[in-house]
Tab-separated table of C-alpha atoms in Angstrom:
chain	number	residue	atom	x	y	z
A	1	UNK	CA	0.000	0.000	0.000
A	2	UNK	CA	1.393	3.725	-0.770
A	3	UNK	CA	1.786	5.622	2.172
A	4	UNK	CA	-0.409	8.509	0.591
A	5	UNK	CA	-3.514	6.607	0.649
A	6	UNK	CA	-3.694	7.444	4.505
A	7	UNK	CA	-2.897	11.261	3.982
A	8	UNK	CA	-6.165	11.218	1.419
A	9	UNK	CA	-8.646	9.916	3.869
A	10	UNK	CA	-11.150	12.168	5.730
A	11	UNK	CA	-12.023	11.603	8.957
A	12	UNK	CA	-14.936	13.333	9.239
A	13	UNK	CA	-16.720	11.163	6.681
A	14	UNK	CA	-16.749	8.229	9.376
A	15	UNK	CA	-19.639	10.313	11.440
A	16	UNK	CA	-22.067	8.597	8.827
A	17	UNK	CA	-23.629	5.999	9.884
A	18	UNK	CA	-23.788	4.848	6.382
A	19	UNK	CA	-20.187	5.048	5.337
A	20	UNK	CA	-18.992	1.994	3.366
A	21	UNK	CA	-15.360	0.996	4.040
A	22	UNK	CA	-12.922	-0.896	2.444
A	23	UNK	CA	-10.619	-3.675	3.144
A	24	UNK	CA	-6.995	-2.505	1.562
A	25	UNK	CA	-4.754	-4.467	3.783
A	26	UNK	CA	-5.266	-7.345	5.892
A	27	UNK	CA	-2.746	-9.732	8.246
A	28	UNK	CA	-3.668	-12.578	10.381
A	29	UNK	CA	-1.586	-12.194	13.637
A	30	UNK	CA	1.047	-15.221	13.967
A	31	UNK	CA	0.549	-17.981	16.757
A	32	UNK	CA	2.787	-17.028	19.728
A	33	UNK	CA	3.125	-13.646	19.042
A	34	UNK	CA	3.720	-11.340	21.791
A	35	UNK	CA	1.666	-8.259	22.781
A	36	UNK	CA	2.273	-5.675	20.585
A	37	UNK	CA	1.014	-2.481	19.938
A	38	UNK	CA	-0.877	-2.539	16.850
A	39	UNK	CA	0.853	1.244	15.126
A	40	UNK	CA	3.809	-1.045	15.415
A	41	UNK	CA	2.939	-4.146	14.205
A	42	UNK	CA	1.318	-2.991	11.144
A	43	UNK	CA	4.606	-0.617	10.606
A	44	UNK	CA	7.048	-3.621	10.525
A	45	UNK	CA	4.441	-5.356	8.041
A	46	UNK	CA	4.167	-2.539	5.978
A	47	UNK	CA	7.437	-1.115	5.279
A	48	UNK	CA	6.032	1.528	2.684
A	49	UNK	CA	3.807	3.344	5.094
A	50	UNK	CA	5.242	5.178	8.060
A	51	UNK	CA	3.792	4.743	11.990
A	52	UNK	CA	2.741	8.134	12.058
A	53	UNK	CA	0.733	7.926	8.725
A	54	UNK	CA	-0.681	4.166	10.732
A	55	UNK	CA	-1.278	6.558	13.930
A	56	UNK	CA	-3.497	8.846	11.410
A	57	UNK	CA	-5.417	5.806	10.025
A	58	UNK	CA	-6.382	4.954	13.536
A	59	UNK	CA	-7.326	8.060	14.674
A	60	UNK	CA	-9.695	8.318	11.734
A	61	UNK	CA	-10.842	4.843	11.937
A	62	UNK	CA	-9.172	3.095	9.425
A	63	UNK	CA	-8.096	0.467	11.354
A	64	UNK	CA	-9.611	-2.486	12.633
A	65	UNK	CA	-8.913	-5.989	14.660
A	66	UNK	CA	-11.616	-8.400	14.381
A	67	UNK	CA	-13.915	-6.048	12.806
A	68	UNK	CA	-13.821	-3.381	15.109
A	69	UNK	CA	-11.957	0.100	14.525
A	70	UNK	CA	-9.139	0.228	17.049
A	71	UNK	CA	-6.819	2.805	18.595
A	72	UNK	CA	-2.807	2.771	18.085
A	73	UNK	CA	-1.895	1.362	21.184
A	74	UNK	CA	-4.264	-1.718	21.271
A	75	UNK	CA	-2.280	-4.449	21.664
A	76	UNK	CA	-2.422	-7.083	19.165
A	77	UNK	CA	-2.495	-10.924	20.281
A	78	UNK	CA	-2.254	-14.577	18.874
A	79	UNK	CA	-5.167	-15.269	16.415
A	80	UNK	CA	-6.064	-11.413	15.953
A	81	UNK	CA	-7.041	-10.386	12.624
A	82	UNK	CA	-5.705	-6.853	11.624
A	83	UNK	CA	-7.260	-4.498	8.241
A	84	UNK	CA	-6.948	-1.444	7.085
A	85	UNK	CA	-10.491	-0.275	5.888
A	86	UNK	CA	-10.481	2.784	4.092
A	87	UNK	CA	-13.364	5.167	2.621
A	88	UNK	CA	-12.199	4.208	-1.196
A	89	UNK	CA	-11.928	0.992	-2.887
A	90	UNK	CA	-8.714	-0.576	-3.371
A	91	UNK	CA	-7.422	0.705	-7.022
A	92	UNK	CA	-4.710	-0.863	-9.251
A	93	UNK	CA	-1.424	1.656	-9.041
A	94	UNK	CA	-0.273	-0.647	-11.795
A	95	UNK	CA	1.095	2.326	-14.670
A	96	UNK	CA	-0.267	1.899	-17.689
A	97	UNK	CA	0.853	3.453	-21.115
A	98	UNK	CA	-1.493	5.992	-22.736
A	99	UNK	CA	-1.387	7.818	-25.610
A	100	UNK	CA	-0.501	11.342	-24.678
A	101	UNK	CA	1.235	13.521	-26.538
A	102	UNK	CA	4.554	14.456	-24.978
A	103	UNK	CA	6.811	17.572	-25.592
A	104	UNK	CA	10.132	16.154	-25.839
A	105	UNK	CA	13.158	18.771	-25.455
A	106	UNK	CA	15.961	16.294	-25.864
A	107	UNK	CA	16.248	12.388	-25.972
A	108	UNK	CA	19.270	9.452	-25.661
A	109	UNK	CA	18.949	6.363	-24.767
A	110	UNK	CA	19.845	7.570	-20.876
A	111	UNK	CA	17.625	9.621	-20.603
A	112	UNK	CA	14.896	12.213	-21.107
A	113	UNK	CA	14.213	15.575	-20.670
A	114	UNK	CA	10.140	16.980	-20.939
A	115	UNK	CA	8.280	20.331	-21.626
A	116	UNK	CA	5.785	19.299	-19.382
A	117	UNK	CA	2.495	21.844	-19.663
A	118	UNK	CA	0.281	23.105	-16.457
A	119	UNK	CA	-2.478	20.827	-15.625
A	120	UNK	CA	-0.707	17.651	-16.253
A	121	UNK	CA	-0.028	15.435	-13.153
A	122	UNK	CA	3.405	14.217	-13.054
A	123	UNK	CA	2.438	10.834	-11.364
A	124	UNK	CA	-0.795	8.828	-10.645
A	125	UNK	CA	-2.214	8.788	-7.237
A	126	UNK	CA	-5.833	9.568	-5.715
A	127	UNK	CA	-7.653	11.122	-7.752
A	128	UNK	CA	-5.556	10.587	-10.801
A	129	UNK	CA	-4.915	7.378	-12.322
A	130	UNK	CA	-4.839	8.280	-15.514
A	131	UNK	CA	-3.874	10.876	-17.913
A	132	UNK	CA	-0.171	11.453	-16.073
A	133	UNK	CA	3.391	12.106	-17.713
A	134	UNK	CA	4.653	9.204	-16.292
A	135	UNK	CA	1.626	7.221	-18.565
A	136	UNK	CA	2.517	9.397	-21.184
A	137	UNK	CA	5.986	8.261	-20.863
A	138	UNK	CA	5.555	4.507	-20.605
A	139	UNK	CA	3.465	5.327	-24.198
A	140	UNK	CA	6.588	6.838	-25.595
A	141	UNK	CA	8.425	4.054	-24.606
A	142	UNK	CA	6.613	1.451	-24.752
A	143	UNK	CA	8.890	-0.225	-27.422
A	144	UNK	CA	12.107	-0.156	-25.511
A	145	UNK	CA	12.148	-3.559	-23.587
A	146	UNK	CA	14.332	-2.809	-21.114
A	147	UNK	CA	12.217	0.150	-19.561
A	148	UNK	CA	9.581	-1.010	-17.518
A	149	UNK	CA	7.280	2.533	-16.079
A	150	UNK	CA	6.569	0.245	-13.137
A	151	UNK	CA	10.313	-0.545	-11.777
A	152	UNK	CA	11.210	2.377	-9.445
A	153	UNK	CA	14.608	2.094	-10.448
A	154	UNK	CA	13.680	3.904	-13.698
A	155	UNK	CA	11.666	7.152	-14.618
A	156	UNK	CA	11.411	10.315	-13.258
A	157	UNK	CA	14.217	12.054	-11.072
A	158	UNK	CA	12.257	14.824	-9.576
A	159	UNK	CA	8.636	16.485	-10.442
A	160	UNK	CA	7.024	19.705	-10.367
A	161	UNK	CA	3.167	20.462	-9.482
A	162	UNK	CA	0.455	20.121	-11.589
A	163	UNK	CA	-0.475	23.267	-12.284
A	164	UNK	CA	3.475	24.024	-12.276
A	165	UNK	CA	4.406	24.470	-15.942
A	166	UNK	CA	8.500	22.993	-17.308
A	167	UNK	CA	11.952	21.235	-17.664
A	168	UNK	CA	11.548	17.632	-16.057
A	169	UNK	CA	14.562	14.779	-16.658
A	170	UNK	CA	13.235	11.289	-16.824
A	171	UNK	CA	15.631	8.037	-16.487
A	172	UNK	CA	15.851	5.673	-18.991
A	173	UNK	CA	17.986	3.523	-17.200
A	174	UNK	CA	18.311	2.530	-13.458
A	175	UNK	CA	22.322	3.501	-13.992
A	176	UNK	CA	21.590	6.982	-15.278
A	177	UNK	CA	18.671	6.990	-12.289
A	178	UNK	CA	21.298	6.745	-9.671
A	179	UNK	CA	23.386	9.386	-11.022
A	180	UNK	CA	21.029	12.156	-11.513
A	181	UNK	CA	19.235	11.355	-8.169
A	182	UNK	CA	22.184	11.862	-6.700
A	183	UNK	CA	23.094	14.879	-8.673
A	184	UNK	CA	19.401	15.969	-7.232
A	185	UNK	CA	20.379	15.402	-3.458
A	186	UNK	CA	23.888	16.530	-3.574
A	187	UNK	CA	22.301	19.737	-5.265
A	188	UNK	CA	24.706	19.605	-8.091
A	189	UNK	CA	21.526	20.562	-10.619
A	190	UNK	CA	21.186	23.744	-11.898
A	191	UNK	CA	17.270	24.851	-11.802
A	192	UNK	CA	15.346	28.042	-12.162
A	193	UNK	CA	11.988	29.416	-12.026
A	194	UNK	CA	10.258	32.757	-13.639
A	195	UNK	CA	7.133	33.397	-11.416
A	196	UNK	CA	4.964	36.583	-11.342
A	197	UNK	CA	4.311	37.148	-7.432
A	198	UNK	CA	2.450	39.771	-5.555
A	199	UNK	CA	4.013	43.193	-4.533
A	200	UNK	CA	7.104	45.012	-5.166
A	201	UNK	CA	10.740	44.419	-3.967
A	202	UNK	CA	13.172	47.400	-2.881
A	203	UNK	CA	16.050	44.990	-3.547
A	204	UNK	CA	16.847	43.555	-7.101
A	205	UNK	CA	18.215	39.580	-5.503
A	206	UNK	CA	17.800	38.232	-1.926
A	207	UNK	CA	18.015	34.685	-0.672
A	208	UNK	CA	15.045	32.746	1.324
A	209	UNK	CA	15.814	30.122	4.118
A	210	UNK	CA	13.086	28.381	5.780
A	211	UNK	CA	12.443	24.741	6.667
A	212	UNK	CA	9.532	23.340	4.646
A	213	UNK	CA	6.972	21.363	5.860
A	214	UNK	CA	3.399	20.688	6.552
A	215	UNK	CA	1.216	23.146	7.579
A	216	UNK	CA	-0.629	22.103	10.738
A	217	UNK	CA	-3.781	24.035	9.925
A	218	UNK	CA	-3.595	22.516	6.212
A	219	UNK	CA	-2.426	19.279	5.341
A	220	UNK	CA	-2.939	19.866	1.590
A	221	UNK	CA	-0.147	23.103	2.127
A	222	UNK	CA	3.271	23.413	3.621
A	223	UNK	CA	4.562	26.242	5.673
A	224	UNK	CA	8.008	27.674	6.453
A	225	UNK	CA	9.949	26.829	9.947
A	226	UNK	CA	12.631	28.329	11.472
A	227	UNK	CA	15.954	26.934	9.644
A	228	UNK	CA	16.995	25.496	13.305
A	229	UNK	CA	13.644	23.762	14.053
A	230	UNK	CA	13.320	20.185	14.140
A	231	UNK	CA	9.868	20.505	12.058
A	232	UNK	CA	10.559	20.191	8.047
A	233	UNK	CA	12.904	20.071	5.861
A	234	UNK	CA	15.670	22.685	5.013
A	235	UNK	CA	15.233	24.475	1.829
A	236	UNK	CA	16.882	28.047	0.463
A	237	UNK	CA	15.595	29.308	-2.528
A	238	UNK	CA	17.222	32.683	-3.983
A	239	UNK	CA	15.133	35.215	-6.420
A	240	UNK	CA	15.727	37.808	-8.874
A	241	UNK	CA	13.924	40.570	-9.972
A	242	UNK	CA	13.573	40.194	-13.746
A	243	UNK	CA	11.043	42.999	-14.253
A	244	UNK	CA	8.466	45.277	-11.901
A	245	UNK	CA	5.255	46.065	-12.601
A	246	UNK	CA	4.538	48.299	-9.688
A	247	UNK	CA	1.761	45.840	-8.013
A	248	UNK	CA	3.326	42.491	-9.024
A	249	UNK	CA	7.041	41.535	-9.736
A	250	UNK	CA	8.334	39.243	-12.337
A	251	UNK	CA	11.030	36.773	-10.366
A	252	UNK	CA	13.666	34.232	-11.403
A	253	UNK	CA	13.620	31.383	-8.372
A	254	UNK	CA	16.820	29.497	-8.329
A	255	UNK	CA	16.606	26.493	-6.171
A	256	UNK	CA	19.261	25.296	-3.951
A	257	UNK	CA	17.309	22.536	-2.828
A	258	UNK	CA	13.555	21.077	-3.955
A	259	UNK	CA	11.385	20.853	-1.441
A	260	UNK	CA	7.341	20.313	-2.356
A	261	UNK	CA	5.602	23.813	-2.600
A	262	UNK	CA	8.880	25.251	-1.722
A	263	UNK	CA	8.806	28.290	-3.866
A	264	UNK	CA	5.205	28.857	-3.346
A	265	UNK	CA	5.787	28.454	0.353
A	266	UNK	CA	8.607	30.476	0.439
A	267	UNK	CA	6.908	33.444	-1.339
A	268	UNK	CA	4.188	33.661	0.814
A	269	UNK	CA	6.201	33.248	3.866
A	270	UNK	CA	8.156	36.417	2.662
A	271	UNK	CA	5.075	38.228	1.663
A	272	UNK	CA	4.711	37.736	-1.928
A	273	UNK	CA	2.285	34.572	-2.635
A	274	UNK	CA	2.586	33.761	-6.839
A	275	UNK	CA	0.145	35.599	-8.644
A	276	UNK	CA	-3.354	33.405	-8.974
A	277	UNK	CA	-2.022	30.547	-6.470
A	278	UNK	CA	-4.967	29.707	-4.935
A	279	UNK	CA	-3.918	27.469	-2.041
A	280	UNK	CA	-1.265	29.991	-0.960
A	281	UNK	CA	-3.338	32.882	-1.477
A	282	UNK	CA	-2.437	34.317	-4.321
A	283	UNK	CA	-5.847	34.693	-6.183
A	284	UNK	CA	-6.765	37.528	-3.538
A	285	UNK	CA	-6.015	41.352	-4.436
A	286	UNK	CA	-3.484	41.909	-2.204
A	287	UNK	CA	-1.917	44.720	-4.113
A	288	UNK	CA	-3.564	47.867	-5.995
A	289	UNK	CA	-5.793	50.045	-6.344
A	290	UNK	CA	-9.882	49.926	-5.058
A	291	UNK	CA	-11.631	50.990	-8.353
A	292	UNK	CA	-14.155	48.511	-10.089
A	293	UNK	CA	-11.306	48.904	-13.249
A	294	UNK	CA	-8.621	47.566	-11.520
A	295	UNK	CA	-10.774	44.449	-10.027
A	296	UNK	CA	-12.002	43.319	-13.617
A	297	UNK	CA	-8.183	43.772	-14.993
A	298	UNK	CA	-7.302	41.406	-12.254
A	299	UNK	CA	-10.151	38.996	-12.831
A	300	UNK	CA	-9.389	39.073	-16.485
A	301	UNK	CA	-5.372	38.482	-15.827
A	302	UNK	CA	-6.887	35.284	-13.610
A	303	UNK	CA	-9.108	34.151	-16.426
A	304	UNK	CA	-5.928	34.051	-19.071
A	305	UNK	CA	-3.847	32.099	-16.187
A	306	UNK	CA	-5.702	30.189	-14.147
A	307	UNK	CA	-2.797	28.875	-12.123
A	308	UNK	CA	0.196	29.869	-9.893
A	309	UNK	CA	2.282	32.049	-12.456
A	310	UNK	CA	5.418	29.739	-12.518
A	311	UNK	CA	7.427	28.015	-14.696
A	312	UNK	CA	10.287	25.553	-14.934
A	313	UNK	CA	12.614	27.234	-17.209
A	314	UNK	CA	15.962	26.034	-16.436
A	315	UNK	CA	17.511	22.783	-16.077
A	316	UNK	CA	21.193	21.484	-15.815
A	317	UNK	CA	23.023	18.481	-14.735
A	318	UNK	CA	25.714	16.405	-15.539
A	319	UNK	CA	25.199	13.789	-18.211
A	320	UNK	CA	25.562	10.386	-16.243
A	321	UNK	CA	27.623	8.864	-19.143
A	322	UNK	CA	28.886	10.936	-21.007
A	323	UNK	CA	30.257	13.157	-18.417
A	324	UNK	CA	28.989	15.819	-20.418
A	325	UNK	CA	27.114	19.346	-18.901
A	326	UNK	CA	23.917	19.477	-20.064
A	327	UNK	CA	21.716	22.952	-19.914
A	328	UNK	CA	17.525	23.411	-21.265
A	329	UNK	CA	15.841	26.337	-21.162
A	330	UNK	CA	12.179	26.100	-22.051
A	331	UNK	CA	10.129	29.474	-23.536
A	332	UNK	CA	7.139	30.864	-21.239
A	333	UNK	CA	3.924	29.321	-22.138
A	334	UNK	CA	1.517	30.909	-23.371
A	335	UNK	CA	-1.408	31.739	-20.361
A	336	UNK	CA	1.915	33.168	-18.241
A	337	UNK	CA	3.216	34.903	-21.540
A	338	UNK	CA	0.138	36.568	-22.058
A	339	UNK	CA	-0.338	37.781	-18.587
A	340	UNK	CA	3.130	39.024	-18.183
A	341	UNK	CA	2.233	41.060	-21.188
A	342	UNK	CA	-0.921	42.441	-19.621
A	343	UNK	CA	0.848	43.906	-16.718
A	344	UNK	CA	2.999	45.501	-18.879
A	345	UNK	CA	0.731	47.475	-21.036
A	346	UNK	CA	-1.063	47.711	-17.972
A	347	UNK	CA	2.085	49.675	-15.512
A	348	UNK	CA	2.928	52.118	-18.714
A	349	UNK	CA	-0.690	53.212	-18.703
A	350	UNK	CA	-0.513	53.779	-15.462
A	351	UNK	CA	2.886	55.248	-14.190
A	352	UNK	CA	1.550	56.660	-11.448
A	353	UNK	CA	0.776	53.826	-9.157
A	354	UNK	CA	1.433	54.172	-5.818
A	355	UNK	CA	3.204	51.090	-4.352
């Protein structure tokens, strides 16, 4: 079982008397087994699922012994029957290839490198199965024999959101897998970002540090942390003005490491959410002026992009055979091209903003 399927579940659904579970996992406890607390047990007999994501399942639940939901510290026995029931049926992760049409920036046989558009989801999970790059992928190469879109050991290196426009790398091999994960977590990769974010900066470059991690109020966003905090991860991200536009700022993200949400997290947390990012709060006026003119040139700027403003336009690493360095750059796409444009006819009409 993938240990998202617990993060997806909603407790609250369970206050129904007529909510249908479903069996996902299920373990007979061995004959002579000694009490053990059932978080724990179900952790060593599920190695891809972590105890806390097992202590979140119970709390909301999920999991049962002999039929009956139970808490984390019930102890199982000899001849104890344990499931995991959740409010979904089971579905087959298995990847499948699909015909998807795929904007290929440069191909080898090591390796890959995608234009991948907003809206795509890199990888399946709840909610989508089907219509990912990485089934677009296994399409594309579904005649080379030795790639199989199931074996971890091949395929993508890193990912960007969905609504995240850009430069992925995908492994072809589980040799050339190795070395550009590596290159990934040794942060030997060159990668930048153009996003349009809220506000104006004084400065022209500054640098962002910040642990990343879930935010307790929302599970579906992260928040920053204090770089010496034990809650997170650590992540620095440092920006560039590429062009103002009094109320909003064009910026150039480079990433020093690749945390999930990190530049949308890290924006906010400095006080400039992405432009239209809903889940950070960028699709608020949180800049401008109060006139009925300005609102509908804002809606309309939403309506052309109807995503975070960001894009994956760099990417460089290392060739893992050749040796060789290897730089991309993709062009804007159009919905953040066109917006970009619309703030700029929009600051020379008015160059007397007050910021």
């Amino acid at each position: 079982m993938e240990s998202d399927e617990l993060i997806q579940t909603d407790p609250e659904l369970l206050d129904e008397d007529d909510q249908q579970l479903y069996e996902h996992f299920r373990i007979a406890v061995d004959r002579g087994q000694e009490p053990l607390r059932v978080d724990k047990f179900l952790t060593e007999h599920m190695p891809h699922t972590t105890r806390n994501r097992i202590q979140q399942a119970a709390d909301a639940g999920f999991i049962h012994v002999n039929d009956r939901p139970v808490k984390s510290n019930y102890k199982v026995r000899s001849g104890d029957v344990v499931t995991l029931m959740l409010d979904r049926p089971h579905y087959d992760t298995t990847i499948e290839p699909e015909d998807i049409p795929l904007d290929v920036v440069y191909e080898d046989d090591q390796l890959m490198v995608i234009n991948k558009p907003a809206g795509m989801v890199v990888h399946p999970g709840v909610g989508n199965f089907h219509g990912t790059l990485v089934n677009a992928v296994a399409w594309h190469l579904r005649e080379l024999s030795t790639y199989d879109p199931n074996d971890p050991g091949v395929g993508l290196v890193h990912r960007i959101d969905k609504d995240t426009s850009g430069l992925l790398v995908v492994a072809k091999t589980p040799e050339a897998k190795t070395c550009l994960g590596k290159q990934f977590f040794d942060h030997d990769t060159h990668r930048s970002y153009n996003a349009l974010v809220w506000g104006h900066f004084t400065e022209d470059e500054g640098r962002i540090e910040g642990n990343i991690g879930r935010d307790p109020r929302d599970r579906q966003r992260m928040a920053v942390f204090p770089p010496d905090s034990d809650t997170g991860k650590p992540a620095v991200t440092h920006w560039r003005v590429i062009e103002r536009f009094g109320y909003t700022t064009l910026v150039e993200c480079r990433l020093e490491t690749g945390r999930t949400h990190q530049i949308r997290a890290h924006m906010k947390h400095i006080g400039h959410p992405l432009f239209c990012d809903e889940r950070y709060g960028g699709t608020e006026i949180l800049r401008g002026e109060r006139s009925s003119t300005y609102k509908a040139f804002i809606q309309n700027c939403f309506r052309l992009c109807p995503r975070q403003v960001l894009h994956a336009r760099t990417l460089g690493f290392v060739h893992p055979v050749t040796g060789r360095q290897m730089d991309f750059t993709s062009d804007l796409p159009e919905d953040m091209a066109a917006v970009i444009d619309k703030w700029r006819i929009y600051i020379k009409g008015n160059t007397n903003n007050t910021l």
